[in-house]
């Protein structure tokens, strides 16, 4: 926490609310966040926005985008929500229908998840995968925890249109690679996709 921001829960919540317009101004939705842009905008707004470590006896960090989604302060194209987990569309998807699942509680990485919570995420991912297979006519769906961007445990559920949709740099022979950000679908397309997956989940066994 920045020394000028205080440490009370009320202060944390006030700062989080102040950051929501910053998130929306940068065009950052529920998933891929361009951190340099966010840092610059937050700095311009005179708001501190560092990564922070978190333990079970502390309040969630004020800078956690996924905590904002879990609390409803940040909008996302949700397909499922209960009192423990939330599933929503990645807005920079690897493939159409790419879903992320997060715990409502701030838990930094998947190895810290209580076993029953990890099982709940896996069970929901299985249900989502069955819907994705029907919607996209794919044979495989990838399920993985990566944790390379936002320090809040999150699982990816990705329809596999090609076996290279999920891979590693170590399998690629060429030394020089050109990386590009995936296209962001239009909001209407995301809404339609979220509705189709949510409807599929409603009709599936729990």
Coordinates of C-alpha atoms in Angstrom, one line a residue:
X1 CA 0.0 0.0 0.0
X2 CA 1.2 3.5 -0.8
X3 CA 2.0 5.3 2.4
X4 CA -0.3 8.1 1.5
X5 CA -3.3 5.9 1.0
X6 CA -3.8 4.5 4.5
X7 CA -4.5 0.9 5.4
X8 CA -8.2 0.6 6.4
X9 CA -10.7 -1.4 4.5
X10 CA -12.7 1.8 3.8
X11 CA -9.7 3.4 2.2
X12 CA -9.0 0.3 0.1
X13 CA -12.5 0.3 -1.1
X14 CA -12.4 4.0 -1.9
X15 CA -9.2 3.6 -3.9
X16 CA -10.7 0.6 -5.8
X17 CA -13.7 2.6 -6.7
X18 CA -11.4 5.4 -7.9
X19 CA -9.6 2.9 -10.2
X20 CA -12.7 1.6 -12.0
X21 CA -12.9 4.6 -14.3
X22 CA -9.2 4.1 -15.0
X23 CA -9.8 0.5 -16.0
X24 CA -12.7 1.5 -18.3
X25 CA -10.7 4.4 -19.8
X26 CA -8.0 2.1 -20.9
X27 CA -10.6 -0.2 -22.5
X28 CA -9.5 -3.0 -20.2
X29 CA -12.3 -5.5 -19.8
X30 CA -12.4 -8.7 -17.6
X31 CA -9.3 -10.3 -18.9
X32 CA -6.2 -9.1 -20.6
X33 CA -4.9 -5.9 -19.0
X34 CA -2.2 -3.7 -20.6
X35 CA -0.3 -2.9 -17.4
X36 CA 2.0 -0.1 -18.8
X37 CA -1.0 1.8 -20.0
X38 CA -2.8 1.2 -16.8
X39 CA 0.2 2.4 -14.7
X40 CA 0.4 5.6 -16.8
X41 CA -3.3 6.4 -16.5
X42 CA -3.3 5.6 -12.8
X43 CA -0.2 7.8 -12.3
X44 CA -2.0 10.6 -14.2
X45 CA -5.0 10.1 -11.9
X46 CA -2.6 10.3 -8.9
X47 CA -3.6 6.8 -7.8
X48 CA -1.1 4.2 -6.6
X49 CA -1.5 0.9 -8.5
X50 CA 1.3 -1.5 -7.6
X51 CA 1.1 -5.3 -7.5
X52 CA 0.8 -6.4 -3.9
X53 CA 1.2 -9.7 -2.1
X54 CA -1.7 -10.9 -0.1
X55 CA -2.3 -13.4 2.7
X56 CA -5.4 -14.9 4.2
X57 CA -5.5 -12.5 7.1
X58 CA -5.3 -9.4 4.9
X59 CA -7.8 -7.5 2.8
X60 CA -7.6 -8.3 -1.0
X61 CA -5.1 -6.0 -2.8
X62 CA -6.7 -2.8 -4.2
X63 CA -5.2 -3.5 -7.6
X64 CA -6.7 -6.9 -8.3
X65 CA -8.8 -6.7 -11.5
X66 CA -10.3 -10.2 -10.8
X67 CA -11.4 -9.1 -7.3
X68 CA -13.2 -6.3 -9.0
X69 CA -15.0 -8.7 -11.3
X70 CA -15.8 -11.1 -8.4
X71 CA -17.4 -8.2 -6.4
X72 CA -19.3 -6.9 -9.4
X73 CA -17.4 -3.5 -9.5
X74 CA -15.8 -4.4 -12.9
X75 CA -18.1 -5.5 -15.6
X76 CA -17.5 -8.8 -17.4
X77 CA -19.4 -11.1 -19.8
X78 CA -20.3 -13.7 -17.2
X79 CA -21.5 -17.2 -18.0
X80 CA -21.8 -18.5 -14.5
X81 CA -21.7 -17.2 -10.9
X82 CA -22.3 -18.7 -7.5
X83 CA -21.1 -17.8 -4.0
X84 CA -17.6 -19.2 -4.6
X85 CA -16.7 -19.0 -8.3
X86 CA -17.3 -16.8 -11.3
X87 CA -16.8 -17.7 -15.0
X88 CA -16.6 -15.1 -17.8
X89 CA -15.3 -14.6 -21.3
X90 CA -11.7 -13.6 -21.9
X91 CA -12.0 -10.4 -23.8
X92 CA -8.7 -11.1 -25.6
X93 CA -9.5 -14.7 -26.4
X94 CA -7.2 -17.3 -27.9
X95 CA -10.4 -18.7 -29.6
X96 CA -14.0 -17.8 -29.6
X97 CA -15.6 -19.0 -26.4
X98 CA -12.4 -18.8 -24.3
X99 CA -13.5 -18.7 -20.7
X100 CA -11.8 -17.8 -17.4
X101 CA -12.9 -19.2 -14.1
X102 CA -11.9 -17.4 -10.8
X103 CA -12.6 -17.9 -7.1
X104 CA -14.6 -15.1 -5.6
X105 CA -12.1 -15.0 -2.7
X106 CA -8.7 -13.5 -3.5
X107 CA -6.3 -16.4 -3.7
X108 CA -3.1 -15.7 -5.6
X109 CA -2.3 -18.9 -7.3
X110 CA -3.9 -22.3 -8.0
X111 CA -1.7 -24.3 -5.6
X112 CA -3.1 -22.3 -2.7
X113 CA -6.7 -23.2 -3.6
X114 CA -8.5 -25.3 -1.0
X115 CA -9.1 -28.8 -2.6
X116 CA -12.9 -28.4 -2.6
X117 CA -12.7 -25.1 -4.3
X118 CA -10.2 -26.4 -6.9
X119 CA -12.6 -29.3 -7.5
X120 CA -15.5 -26.9 -7.9
X121 CA -13.5 -25.0 -10.6
X122 CA -12.7 -28.2 -12.4
X123 CA -16.3 -29.4 -12.3
X124 CA -17.5 -26.2 -13.8
X125 CA -14.8 -26.3 -16.4
X126 CA -16.0 -29.8 -17.4
X127 CA -19.5 -28.5 -17.9
X128 CA -18.3 -25.5 -19.9
X129 CA -16.1 -27.8 -22.1
X130 CA -19.1 -29.9 -23.0
X131 CA -21.0 -26.8 -24.1
X132 CA -18.0 -25.5 -26.0
X133 CA -17.7 -28.8 -27.9
X134 CA -21.3 -28.6 -28.9
X135 CA -21.1 -25.0 -29.9
X136 CA -17.8 -25.1 -31.8
X137 CA -17.7 -28.7 -33.0
X138 CA -14.2 -29.2 -31.6
X139 CA -12.8 -32.5 -30.4
X140 CA -10.7 -31.1 -27.5
X141 CA -11.0 -28.3 -25.0
X142 CA -7.9 -27.1 -23.0
X143 CA -8.1 -26.5 -19.3
X144 CA -5.1 -24.8 -17.6
X145 CA -4.0 -22.5 -14.9
X146 CA -1.3 -20.1 -16.1
X147 CA -1.0 -17.2 -13.6
X148 CA 1.4 -15.2 -15.7
X149 CA -0.5 -11.9 -15.7
X150 CA -2.9 -11.3 -12.8
X151 CA -2.0 -12.6 -9.3
X152 CA -5.5 -14.0 -8.6
X153 CA -5.9 -17.8 -9.4
X154 CA -7.7 -18.2 -12.7
X155 CA -8.3 -21.2 -15.0
X156 CA -8.6 -21.0 -18.7
X157 CA -11.1 -23.1 -20.7
X158 CA -10.3 -22.9 -24.4
X159 CA -11.9 -24.6 -27.4
X160 CA -9.1 -26.2 -29.3
X161 CA -9.5 -25.4 -33.0
X162 CA -5.8 -26.3 -33.5
X163 CA -3.3 -28.2 -31.5
X164 CA -1.1 -25.2 -31.3
X165 CA -3.7 -23.1 -29.6
X166 CA -2.1 -24.0 -26.4
X167 CA 1.7 -24.6 -26.6
X168 CA 5.1 -23.6 -25.3
X169 CA 7.9 -21.5 -26.7
X170 CA 10.1 -24.5 -26.0
X171 CA 8.4 -26.4 -28.8
X172 CA 9.2 -23.8 -31.4
X173 CA 12.4 -24.0 -33.4
X174 CA 12.7 -20.4 -34.6
X175 CA 14.6 -18.2 -32.2
X176 CA 12.9 -14.9 -33.2
X177 CA 9.2 -14.7 -32.8
X178 CA 6.8 -11.9 -33.3
X179 CA 4.1 -11.6 -30.7
X180 CA 0.8 -9.8 -31.3
X181 CA -2.2 -9.2 -29.1
X182 CA -5.3 -11.2 -30.2
X183 CA -8.1 -9.1 -31.6
X184 CA -10.7 -8.0 -29.1
X185 CA -14.2 -9.1 -30.3
X186 CA -16.9 -6.5 -30.4
X187 CA -19.0 -6.2 -27.3
X188 CA -22.1 -7.5 -29.1
X189 CA -20.2 -10.6 -30.2
X190 CA -19.0 -11.2 -26.6
X191 CA -22.5 -10.8 -25.3
X192 CA -23.9 -13.3 -27.9
X193 CA -21.1 -15.8 -27.0
X194 CA -21.7 -15.4 -23.3
X195 CA -25.4 -15.9 -23.7
X196 CA -24.9 -19.1 -25.8
X197 CA -22.6 -20.6 -23.2
X198 CA -24.7 -19.6 -20.3
X199 CA -27.8 -21.1 -21.9
X200 CA -25.8 -24.3 -22.6
X201 CA -24.8 -24.4 -18.9
X202 CA -28.4 -24.0 -17.8
X203 CA -29.4 -27.0 -19.8
X204 CA -26.5 -29.2 -18.6
X205 CA -26.3 -31.4 -15.5
X206 CA -24.7 -29.9 -12.4

